[in-house]
PDB file of C-alpha atoms and ligand atoms in Angstrom:
ATOM      1  CA  UNK A   7      -1.485 150.931 247.300  1.00 85.00           C
ATOM      2  CA  UNK A   8      -2.144 147.468 248.199  1.00 93.00           C
ATOM      3  CA  UNK A   9      -1.640 144.632 245.965  1.00 93.00           C
ATOM      4  CA  UNK A  10      -3.347 141.397 245.157  1.00 93.00           C
ATOM      5  CA  UNK A  11      -1.862 138.368 247.007  1.00 93.00           C
ATOM      6  CA  UNK A  12      -2.768 135.187 244.862  1.00 90.00           C
ATOM      7  CA  UNK A  13      -5.330 132.871 246.885  1.00 90.00           C
ATOM      8  CA  UNK A  14      -3.478 129.621 248.624  1.00 93.00           C
ATOM      9  CA  UNK A  15      -3.324 126.926 246.497  1.00 92.00           C
ATOM     10  CA  UNK A  16      -5.407 124.422 249.443  1.00 95.00           C
ATOM     11  CA  UNK A  17      -7.516 125.378 252.101  1.00 97.00           C
ATOM     12  CA  UNK A  18      -5.509 124.899 255.522  1.00 97.00           C
ATOM     13  CA  UNK A  19      -8.736 124.379 257.108  1.00 96.00           C
ATOM     14  CA  UNK A  20      -9.677 121.648 255.233  1.00 97.00           C
ATOM     15  CA  UNK A  21      -6.226 119.975 254.783  1.00 96.00           C
ATOM     16  CA  UNK A  22      -4.424 120.226 258.150  1.00 97.00           C
ATOM     17  CA  UNK A  23      -6.477 121.645 260.763  1.00 97.00           C
ATOM     18  CA  UNK A  24      -3.547 121.420 263.442  1.00 97.00           C
ATOM     19  CA  UNK A  25      -1.815 124.913 261.767  1.00 98.00           C
ATOM     20  CA  UNK A  26      -5.094 126.766 261.796  1.00 98.00           C
ATOM     21  CA  UNK A  27      -4.375 128.402 265.406  1.00 98.00           C
ATOM     22  CA  UNK A  28      -0.883 129.230 263.747  1.00 98.00           C
ATOM     23  CA  UNK A  29      -2.138 131.767 261.726  1.00 98.00           C
ATOM     24  CA  UNK A  30      -1.286 135.383 261.995  1.00 97.00           C
ATOM     25  CA  UNK A  31      -2.039 138.453 260.015  1.00 97.00           C
ATOM     26  CA  UNK A  32       1.128 139.923 257.935  1.00 98.00           C
ATOM     27  CA  UNK A  33       1.454 143.335 256.058  1.00 98.00           C
ATOM     28  CA  UNK A  34       3.327 142.541 252.963  1.00 97.00           C
ATOM     29  CA  UNK A  35       5.896 145.712 252.024  1.00 97.00           C
ATOM     30  CA  UNK A  36       6.556 144.569 248.114  1.00 95.00           C
ATOM     31  CA  UNK A  37       9.130 147.823 248.142  1.00 95.00           C
ATOM     32  CA  UNK A  38       9.744 148.690 245.109  1.00 93.00           C
ATOM     33  CA  UNK A  39      12.194 150.795 243.309  1.00 93.00           C
ATOM     34  CA  UNK A  40      10.585 154.241 242.879  1.00 95.00           C
ATOM     35  CA  UNK A  41      10.286 157.924 243.927  1.00 96.00           C
ATOM     36  CA  UNK A  42       9.046 158.280 247.674  1.00 97.00           C
ATOM     37  CA  UNK A  43       8.602 161.099 248.733  1.00 96.00           C
ATOM     38  CA  UNK A  44       9.276 162.493 252.798  1.00 96.00           C
ATOM     39  CA  UNK A  45       5.275 162.309 253.485  1.00 97.00           C
ATOM     40  CA  UNK A  46       5.018 159.011 251.806  1.00 98.00           C
ATOM     41  CA  UNK A  47       5.684 155.090 253.511  1.00 98.00           C
ATOM     42  CA  UNK A  48       8.883 154.174 251.809  1.00 98.00           C
ATOM     43  CA  UNK A  49      11.747 151.441 252.245  1.00 97.00           C
ATOM     44  CA  UNK A  50      14.795 153.556 252.071  1.00 97.00           C
ATOM     45  CA  UNK A  51      13.567 157.111 251.601  1.00 97.00           C
ATOM     46  CA  UNK A  52      13.073 159.966 252.978  1.00 97.00           C
ATOM     47  CA  UNK A  53      12.120 160.542 256.851  1.00 97.00           C
ATOM     48  CA  UNK A  54       9.661 163.215 257.818  1.00 97.00           C
ATOM     49  CA  UNK A  55      11.952 164.623 260.424  1.00 97.00           C
ATOM     50  CA  UNK A  56      12.483 167.441 262.417  1.00 97.00           C
ATOM     51  CA  UNK A  57      14.892 169.982 261.557  1.00 96.00           C
ATOM     52  CA  UNK A  58      16.009 171.291 264.752  1.00 95.00           C
ATOM     53  CA  UNK A  59      16.410 166.822 265.932  1.00 96.00           C
ATOM     54  CA  UNK A  60      19.851 165.687 265.274  1.00 93.00           C
ATOM     55  CA  UNK A  61      20.519 162.935 262.731  1.00 95.00           C
ATOM     56  CA  UNK A  62      21.326 159.825 264.795  1.00 95.00           C
ATOM     57  CA  UNK A  63      24.883 158.817 264.252  1.00 94.00           C
ATOM     58  CA  UNK A  64      26.587 155.289 265.988  1.00 92.00           C
ATOM     59  CA  UNK A  65      29.684 155.519 267.244  1.00 88.00           C
ATOM     60  CA  UNK A  66      30.339 151.886 268.327  1.00 88.00           C
ATOM     61  CA  UNK A  67      33.936 151.077 268.419  1.00 84.00           C
ATOM     62  CA  UNK A  68      33.625 147.457 266.718  1.00 83.00           C
ATOM     63  CA  UNK A  69      31.671 148.651 263.744  1.00 88.00           C
ATOM     64  CA  UNK A  70      33.307 147.710 260.032  1.00 86.00           C
ATOM     65  CA  UNK A  71      32.817 147.582 256.290  1.00 87.00           C
ATOM     66  CA  UNK A  72      33.718 144.280 254.931  1.00 83.00           C
ATOM     67  CA  UNK A  73      34.093 145.774 251.517  1.00 80.00           C
ATOM     68  CA  UNK A  74      37.436 147.433 253.352  1.00 78.00           C
ATOM     69  CA  UNK A  75      38.971 144.613 254.732  1.00 72.00           C
ATOM     70  CA  UNK A  76      36.991 144.883 257.664  1.00 67.00           C
ATOM     71  CA  UNK A  77      38.939 147.121 259.250  1.00 70.00           C
ATOM     72  CA  UNK A  78      37.022 149.080 262.317  1.00 71.00           C
ATOM     73  CA  UNK A  79      35.473 152.464 261.583  1.00 76.00           C
ATOM     74  CA  UNK A  80      36.242 155.320 263.493  1.00 68.00           C
ATOM     75  CA  UNK A  81      36.419 157.545 265.443  1.00 67.00           C
ATOM     76  CA  UNK A  82      34.104 159.710 263.878  1.00 80.00           C
ATOM     77  CA  UNK A  83      30.317 158.608 264.159  1.00 90.00           C
ATOM     78  CA  UNK A  84      28.964 157.595 261.402  1.00 92.00           C
ATOM     79  CA  UNK A  85      25.277 158.723 260.286  1.00 94.00           C
ATOM     80  CA  UNK A  86      22.312 156.417 260.247  1.00 96.00           C
ATOM     81  CA  UNK A  87      20.905 155.158 256.883  1.00 96.00           C
ATOM     82  CA  UNK A  88      16.668 155.639 256.632  1.00 97.00           C
ATOM     83  CA  UNK A  89      15.377 151.838 255.800  1.00 97.00           C
ATOM     84  CA  UNK A  90      12.011 152.179 256.664  1.00 98.00           C
ATOM     85  CA  UNK A  91       8.927 154.439 256.926  1.00 98.00           C
ATOM     86  CA  UNK A  92       5.395 153.592 257.579  1.00 98.00           C
ATOM     87  CA  UNK A  93       2.718 155.770 258.415  1.00 98.00           C
ATOM     88  CA  UNK A  94      -0.378 154.305 260.327  1.00 98.00           C
ATOM     89  CA  UNK A  95      -3.076 154.699 257.192  1.00 98.00           C
ATOM     90  CA  UNK A  96      -0.952 152.209 255.333  1.00 98.00           C
ATOM     91  CA  UNK A  97      -0.660 149.257 257.889  1.00 98.00           C
ATOM     92  CA  UNK A  98      -4.103 149.539 259.543  1.00 96.00           C
ATOM     93  CA  UNK A  99      -2.848 146.074 260.873  1.00 96.00           C
ATOM     94  CA  UNK A 100       0.122 147.389 262.931  1.00 97.00           C
ATOM     95  CA  UNK A 101      -0.718 149.213 266.952  1.00 96.00           C
ATOM     96  CA  UNK A 102       0.987 152.118 267.307  1.00 97.00           C
ATOM     97  CA  UNK A 103       2.405 153.798 270.872  1.00 96.00           C
ATOM     98  CA  UNK A 104      -1.132 156.386 271.667  1.00 95.00           C
ATOM     99  CA  UNK A 105      -0.731 159.650 270.419  1.00 97.00           C
ATOM    100  CA  UNK A 106       2.265 158.325 266.843  1.00 98.00           C
ATOM    101  CA  UNK A 107       0.907 157.352 263.887  1.00 98.00           C
ATOM    102  CA  UNK A 108       4.631 157.180 261.797  1.00 98.00           C
ATOM    103  CA  UNK A 109       6.771 154.586 262.722  1.00 98.00           C
ATOM    104  CA  UNK A 110      10.728 155.052 261.570  1.00 98.00           C
ATOM    105  CA  UNK A 111      13.154 152.904 261.129  1.00 98.00           C
ATOM    106  CA  UNK A 112      17.223 153.433 260.776  1.00 98.00           C
ATOM    107  CA  UNK A 113      20.513 151.942 260.743  1.00 96.00           C
ATOM    108  CA  UNK A 114      23.649 152.259 260.893  1.00 93.00           C
ATOM    109  CA  UNK A 115      25.311 150.550 257.749  1.00 92.00           C
ATOM    110  CA  UNK A 116      28.099 148.948 258.812  1.00 91.00           C
ATOM    111  CA  UNK A 117      28.484 145.269 260.900  1.00 90.00           C
ATOM    112  CA  UNK A 118      28.448 144.768 263.931  1.00 89.00           C
ATOM    113  CA  UNK A 119      29.677 142.441 266.268  1.00 82.00           C
ATOM    114  CA  UNK A 120      26.906 143.374 269.012  1.00 72.00           C
ATOM    115  CA  UNK A 121      25.746 139.934 270.543  1.00 65.00           C
ATOM    116  CA  UNK A 122      27.737 138.081 267.460  1.00 68.00           C
ATOM    117  CA  UNK A 123      25.097 138.670 265.258  1.00 76.00           C
ATOM    118  CA  UNK A 124      27.138 140.718 262.735  1.00 84.00           C
ATOM    119  CA  UNK A 125      24.915 142.819 261.040  1.00 87.00           C
ATOM    120  CA  UNK A 126      23.893 146.479 261.166  1.00 91.00           C
ATOM    121  CA  UNK A 127      21.671 147.873 264.744  1.00 89.00           C
ATOM    122  CA  UNK A 128      18.214 148.885 263.687  1.00 94.00           C
ATOM    123  CA  UNK A 129      16.595 152.405 265.249  1.00 96.00           C
ATOM    124  CA  UNK A 130      13.375 152.720 266.077  1.00 97.00           C
ATOM    125  CA  UNK A 131      11.503 156.361 266.211  1.00 97.00           C
ATOM    126  CA  UNK A 132       7.485 156.494 266.872  1.00 98.00           C
ATOM    127  CA  UNK A 133       6.137 159.317 266.229  1.00 97.00           C
ATOM    128  CA  UNK A 134       3.183 162.068 265.493  1.00 98.00           C
ATOM    129  CA  UNK A 135       3.131 163.186 262.068  1.00 98.00           C
ATOM    130  CA  UNK A 136       0.980 166.496 263.463  1.00 97.00           C
ATOM    131  CA  UNK A 137       3.733 167.167 265.879  1.00 97.00           C
ATOM    132  CA  UNK A 138       6.433 166.901 263.061  1.00 97.00           C
ATOM    133  CA  UNK A 139       4.769 169.197 260.338  1.00 97.00           C
ATOM    134  CA  UNK A 140       4.069 171.672 263.034  1.00 97.00           C
ATOM    135  CA  UNK A 141       7.862 172.673 263.032  1.00 95.00           C
ATOM    136  CA  UNK A 142      10.755 173.105 260.375  1.00 97.00           C
ATOM    137  CA  UNK A 143      11.445 169.910 258.135  1.00 96.00           C
ATOM    138  CA  UNK A 144      15.330 168.206 257.669  1.00 95.00           C
ATOM    139  CA  UNK A 145      15.866 168.956 254.208  1.00 91.00           C
ATOM    140  CA  UNK A 146      18.606 166.702 254.004  1.00 88.00           C
ATOM    141  CA  UNK A 147      19.565 163.937 255.856  1.00 89.00           C
ATOM    142  CA  UNK A 148      23.373 163.433 256.601  1.00 85.00           C
ATOM    143  CA  UNK A 149      24.742 160.549 254.376  1.00 85.00           C
ATOM    144  CA  UNK A 150      26.889 158.160 256.016  1.00 85.00           C
ATOM    145  CA  UNK A 151      30.526 158.932 255.224  1.00 83.00           C
ATOM    146  CA  UNK A 152      31.268 154.982 255.478  1.00 85.00           C
ATOM    147  CA  UNK A 153      29.097 152.261 254.504  1.00 87.00           C
ATOM    148  CA  UNK A 154      28.646 149.154 253.303  1.00 88.00           C
ATOM    149  CA  UNK A 155      26.120 149.153 249.992  1.00 85.00           C
ATOM    150  CA  UNK A 156      24.732 145.456 251.100  1.00 87.00           C
ATOM    151  CA  UNK A 157      22.416 147.670 254.155  1.00 91.00           C
ATOM    152  CA  UNK A 158      21.912 150.788 252.358  1.00 93.00           C
ATOM    153  CA  UNK A 159      18.634 150.020 250.979  1.00 94.00           C
ATOM    154  CA  UNK A 160      17.849 152.416 247.189  1.00 94.00           C
ATOM    155  CA  UNK A 161      14.738 153.628 247.760  1.00 96.00           C
ATOM    156  CA  UNK A 162      11.535 152.380 247.240  1.00 96.00           C
ATOM    157  CA  UNK A 163       7.709 153.153 247.954  1.00 96.00           C
ATOM    158  CA  UNK A 164       5.909 149.968 249.074  1.00 97.00           C
ATOM    159  CA  UNK A 165       2.820 148.495 248.604  1.00 96.00           C
ATOM    160  CA  UNK A 166       1.448 146.998 252.487  1.00 98.00           C
ATOM    161  CA  UNK A 167      -0.580 144.060 251.365  1.00 97.00           C
ATOM    162  CA  UNK A 168      -2.336 142.541 254.342  1.00 97.00           C
ATOM    163  CA  UNK A 169      -2.607 138.852 254.276  1.00 97.00           C
ATOM    164  CA  UNK A 170      -2.066 135.501 256.617  1.00 97.00           C
ATOM    165  CA  UNK A 171       0.893 133.182 256.696  1.00 98.00           C
ATOM    166  CA  UNK A 172       1.977 130.219 259.051  1.00 98.00           C
ATOM    167  CA  UNK A 173       5.592 129.603 260.647  1.00 97.00           C
ATOM    168  CA  UNK A 174       7.731 127.977 258.404  1.00 94.00           C
ATOM    169  CA  UNK A 175      10.006 126.499 262.034  1.00 94.00           C
ATOM    170  CA  UNK A 176       8.446 127.871 265.027  1.00 94.00           C
ATOM    171  CA  UNK A 177       6.415 124.883 265.480  1.00 96.00           C
ATOM    172  CA  UNK A 178       6.383 122.413 267.926  1.00 96.00           C
ATOM    173  CA  UNK A 179       8.960 119.197 266.824  1.00 96.00           C
ATOM    174  CA  UNK A 180       5.843 116.734 266.294  1.00 97.00           C
ATOM    175  CA  UNK A 181       3.886 118.858 264.504  1.00 98.00           C
ATOM    176  CA  UNK A 182       6.710 120.295 261.985  1.00 97.00           C
ATOM    177  CA  UNK A 183       7.525 116.595 261.622  1.00 97.00           C
ATOM    178  CA  UNK A 184       3.762 115.916 260.205  1.00 98.00           C
ATOM    179  CA  UNK A 185       3.665 119.318 258.201  1.00 98.00           C
ATOM    180  CA  UNK A 186       6.804 118.424 256.191  1.00 97.00           C
ATOM    181  CA  UNK A 187       5.603 115.021 255.356  1.00 98.00           C
ATOM    182  CA  UNK A 188       2.601 116.733 254.149  1.00 97.00           C
ATOM    183  CA  UNK A 189       4.230 119.299 252.886  1.00 97.00           C
ATOM    184  CA  UNK A 190       6.517 116.988 250.633  1.00 97.00           C
ATOM    185  CA  UNK A 191       2.822 115.685 249.582  1.00 97.00           C
ATOM    186  CA  UNK A 192       1.610 119.381 248.652  1.00 94.00           C
ATOM    187  CA  UNK A 193       4.695 119.482 246.177  1.00 93.00           C
ATOM    188  CA  UNK A 194       3.910 115.933 244.628  1.00 94.00           C
ATOM    189  CA  UNK A 195      -0.243 117.108 244.166  1.00 93.00           C
ATOM    190  CA  UNK A 196      -0.028 120.956 243.589  1.00 90.00           C
ATOM    191  CA  UNK A 197       3.445 121.791 242.891  1.00 89.00           C
ATOM    192  CA  UNK A 198       4.222 123.874 245.457  1.00 91.00           C
ATOM    193  CA  UNK A 199       5.684 123.305 249.199  1.00 93.00           C
ATOM    194  CA  UNK A 200       4.149 124.088 252.505  1.00 96.00           C
ATOM    195  CA  UNK A 201       6.947 126.504 253.215  1.00 94.00           C
ATOM    196  CA  UNK A 202       6.490 128.485 249.747  1.00 93.00           C
ATOM    197  CA  UNK A 203       2.790 128.343 249.806  1.00 94.00           C
ATOM    198  CA  UNK A 204       2.094 129.424 253.513  1.00 97.00           C
ATOM    199  CA  UNK A 205       5.061 131.271 254.866  1.00 96.00           C
ATOM    200  CA  UNK A 206       6.924 134.119 253.639  1.00 95.00           C
ATOM    201  CA  UNK A 207      10.510 135.266 253.284  1.00 92.00           C
ATOM    202  CA  UNK A 208      10.393 139.349 252.092  1.00 94.00           C
ATOM    203  CA  UNK A 209      10.155 142.349 253.929  1.00 97.00           C
ATOM    204  CA  UNK A 210       6.750 142.844 256.303  1.00 98.00           C
ATOM    205  CA  UNK A 211       5.180 144.197 259.349  1.00 98.00           C
ATOM    206  CA  UNK A 212       3.446 141.320 261.798  1.00 98.00           C
ATOM    207  CA  UNK A 213       3.376 137.720 261.080  1.00 98.00           C
ATOM    208  CA  UNK A 214       6.222 135.180 262.009  1.00 97.00           C
ATOM    209  CA  UNK A 215      10.324 135.567 261.108  1.00 96.00           C
ATOM    210  CA  UNK A 216      11.081 133.837 257.790  1.00 94.00           C
ATOM    211  CA  UNK A 217      13.949 132.146 259.723  1.00 94.00           C
ATOM    212  CA  UNK A 218      16.738 130.345 257.900  1.00 90.00           C
ATOM    213  CA  UNK A 219      18.404 129.325 260.890  1.00 90.00           C
ATOM    214  CA  UNK A 220      17.045 128.040 263.821  1.00 91.00           C
ATOM    215  CA  UNK A 221      14.540 130.215 265.760  1.00 93.00           C
ATOM    216  CA  UNK A 222      15.619 132.453 267.955  1.00 93.00           C
ATOM    217  CA  UNK A 223      13.075 134.599 269.717  1.00 94.00           C
ATOM    218  CA  UNK A 224      14.389 136.599 272.109  1.00 96.00           C
ATOM    219  CA  UNK A 225      12.844 137.328 275.313  1.00 97.00           C
ATOM    220  CA  UNK A 226      11.823 140.697 277.150  1.00 97.00           C
ATOM    221  CA  UNK A 227      13.754 141.467 280.275  1.00 96.00           C
ATOM    222  CA  UNK A 228      10.118 141.219 281.620  1.00 97.00           C
ATOM    223  CA  UNK A 229      10.704 137.759 280.777  1.00 96.00           C
ATOM    224  CA  UNK A 230       7.888 137.502 278.569  1.00 97.00           C
ATOM    225  CA  UNK A 231       8.347 136.552 274.709  1.00 96.00           C
ATOM    226  CA  UNK A 232       8.564 139.446 272.476  1.00 98.00           C
ATOM    227  CA  UNK A 233       6.420 140.612 269.225  1.00 97.00           C
ATOM    228  CA  UNK A 234       7.905 140.424 265.891  1.00 98.00           C
ATOM    229  CA  UNK A 235       7.133 143.719 264.858  1.00 98.00           C
ATOM    230  CA  UNK A 236       9.154 143.401 261.105  1.00 98.00           C
ATOM    231  CA  UNK A 237      11.441 142.093 258.611  1.00 97.00           C
ATOM    232  CA  UNK A 238      13.682 144.036 256.462  1.00 97.00           C
ATOM    233  CA  UNK A 239      14.731 140.854 253.641  1.00 94.00           C
ATOM    234  CA  UNK A 240      16.794 140.819 250.898  1.00 90.00           C
ATOM    235  CA  UNK A 241      14.280 138.473 248.786  1.00 87.00           C
ATOM    236  CA  UNK A 242      11.277 139.969 248.264  1.00 86.00           C
ATOM    237  CA  UNK A 243       8.202 137.899 247.035  1.00 73.00           C
ATOM    238  CA  UNK A 244       8.251 134.980 244.177  1.00 74.00           C
ATOM    239  CA  UNK A 245       6.335 132.248 243.724  1.00 82.00           C
ATOM    240  CA  UNK A 246       2.609 132.386 245.486  1.00 88.00           C
ATOM    241  CA  UNK A 247       3.314 135.578 246.655  1.00 91.00           C
ATOM    242  CA  UNK A 248       4.307 137.098 243.677  1.00 88.00           C
ATOM    243  CA  UNK A 249       1.634 139.457 243.449  1.00 88.00           C
ATOM    244  CA  UNK A 250      -1.256 139.294 240.497  1.00 85.00           C
ATOM    245  CA  UNK A 251      -0.514 142.501 239.072  1.00 85.00           C
ATOM    246  CA  UNK A 252       3.021 141.728 238.421  1.00 83.00           C
ATOM    247  CA  UNK A 253       2.429 138.326 236.853  1.00 78.00           C
ATOM    248  CA  UNK A 254       3.430 138.449 233.272  1.00 69.00           C
ATOM    249  CA  UNK A 255       2.407 134.729 232.624  1.00 59.00           C
ATOM    250  CA  UNK A 256      -1.074 133.255 232.865  1.00 55.00           C
ATOM    251  CA  UNK A 257      -2.282 130.530 235.473  1.00 52.00           C
ATOM    252  CA  UNK A 258      -0.839 130.096 238.866  1.00 50.00           C
ATOM    253  CA  UNK A 259       2.619 130.040 238.191  1.00 56.00           C
ATOM    254  CA  UNK A 260       3.920 129.191 241.887  1.00 56.00           C
ATOM    255  CA  UNK A 261       7.574 128.460 240.178  1.00 54.00           C
ATOM    256  CA  UNK A 262       7.210 132.379 239.152  1.00 54.00           C
ATOM    257  CA  UNK A 263      10.035 134.496 240.347  1.00 49.00           C
ATOM    258  CA  UNK A 264       9.680 138.203 240.546  1.00 44.00           C
ATOM    259  CA  UNK A 265      10.223 139.848 237.235  1.00 45.00           C
ATOM    260  CA  UNK A 266      12.626 136.582 235.590  1.00 46.00           C
ATOM    261  CA  UNK A 267      16.444 137.742 236.237  1.00 43.00           C
ATOM    262  CA  UNK A 268      15.582 141.052 236.948  1.00 41.00           C
ATOM    263  CA  UNK A 269      14.293 140.516 239.893  1.00 41.00           C
ATOM    264  CA  UNK A 270      17.339 143.040 242.346  1.00 41.00           C
ATOM    265  CA  UNK A 271      16.878 145.758 239.826  1.00 46.00           C
ATOM    266  CA  UNK A 272      13.562 146.442 241.051  1.00 83.00           C
ATOM    267  CA  UNK A 273      13.316 146.433 244.419  1.00 88.00           C
ATOM    268  CA  UNK A 274      15.619 147.886 247.877  1.00 91.00           C
ATOM    269  CA  UNK A 275      18.966 146.098 246.003  1.00 89.00           C
ATOM    270  CA  UNK A 276      20.249 144.724 249.594  1.00 90.00           C
ATOM    271  CA  UNK A 277      21.978 141.611 249.621  1.00 84.00           C
ATOM    272  CA  UNK A 278      22.110 141.469 253.411  1.00 83.00           C
ATOM    273  CA  UNK A 279      25.102 138.399 253.517  1.00 77.00           C
ATOM    274  CA  UNK A 280      23.242 136.021 251.859  1.00 76.00           C
ATOM    275  CA  UNK A 281      19.821 136.662 250.544  1.00 79.00           C
ATOM    276  CA  UNK A 282      19.451 138.006 254.758  1.00 84.00           C
ATOM    277  CA  UNK A 283      17.150 139.131 256.855  1.00 92.00           C
ATOM    278  CA  UNK A 284      16.935 141.721 260.145  1.00 95.00           C
ATOM    279  CA  UNK A 285      13.972 140.823 262.242  1.00 97.00           C
ATOM    280  CA  UNK A 286      13.053 143.370 264.661  1.00 98.00           C
ATOM    281  CA  UNK A 287      11.372 142.950 268.143  1.00 98.00           C
ATOM    282  CA  UNK A 288       9.124 144.314 270.781  1.00 97.00           C
ATOM    283  CA  UNK A 289       7.958 144.290 274.099  1.00 98.00           C
ATOM    284  CA  UNK A 290       4.610 145.985 274.451  1.00 96.00           C
ATOM    285  CA  UNK A 291       4.371 145.290 278.222  1.00 96.00           C
ATOM    286  CA  UNK A 292       7.373 147.492 278.943  1.00 97.00           C
ATOM    287  CA  UNK A 293       7.516 151.256 279.178  1.00 96.00           C
ATOM    288  CA  UNK A 294       8.640 152.907 276.036  1.00 94.00           C
ATOM    289  CA  UNK A 295       8.201 149.657 273.894  1.00 96.00           C
ATOM    290  CA  UNK A 296      11.785 148.650 274.235  1.00 97.00           C
ATOM    291  CA  UNK A 297      12.554 146.256 270.995  1.00 96.00           C
ATOM    292  CA  UNK A 298      16.073 144.052 270.126  1.00 95.00           C
ATOM    293  CA  UNK A 299      17.015 142.357 266.675  1.00 95.00           C
ATOM    294  CA  UNK A 300      17.627 138.920 264.947  1.00 95.00           C
ATOM    295  CA  UNK A 301      20.321 138.868 262.155  1.00 93.00           C
ATOM    296  CA  UNK A 302      19.367 135.822 260.077  1.00 89.00           C
ATOM    297  CA  UNK A 303      21.097 134.529 256.778  1.00 85.00           C
TER     298      UNK A 303
HETATM  299 ZN1  LIG B 417      27.596 151.009 263.688  1.00 74.92          ZN
HETATM  300 ZN1  LIG B 418       8.917 143.956 278.165  1.00 74.92          ZN
END
């Protein structure tokens, strides 16, 4: 079930038309603690998985659990954790490879030094529901024998909700400077900055990465910039992006955080470093739609 995003505090086309070409469709996921089934879209829920397909494991030689003195884990491979499952029916804006209608994201819930990112490394599976349901299903996924609970989500139902967002730092320098000035003005006049009102830092499909550090947009081996497929983020909606259905106070309430002090109890509970996020990018021009990730915190 989708939620209702409060309308924007001002009309960008009227107040800052230079930003209009940067508008991008985004589907905000709004993960909330729940009891999703394997045939539901979910964050941290069970995956629709064929019984005869080996559960993916990670045997990286450098992965470790920072909660345990950063000792390298091994030599037994670590089972990956289910992170995200999205059915096409729930995210109509997401284009799937032909013949598939469910996207699954898993990762090894340990820290990897690969490419100096110090993060979990996500893997993607695109599947056909009809094909998976034609064979016996896996009843119980293998739990990882070692994990950093910063990277194991609590099971959440999702509420994919389509809206529009704009870039935070992915703008030409001159435009970004003008946006910064306008943002300060907005904060004075309507009580919310451009960055809080028009950019998001929460789990989503499409749109822009909510960069906290310098943008580090990957290029594919074929030479073109990759597409931002999705973000899994520690923070899950506040201020303007807190859905109408979860607002207990009347008014625009731009300052409202989700569920007051209990925000973290209502979502997946991953801190991901310090309010971090994992951004997954892919290239639809190359066979197999290769993907890479960036970690930001
Ligand atoms: Zn690993
Ligand atoms: Zn490519």
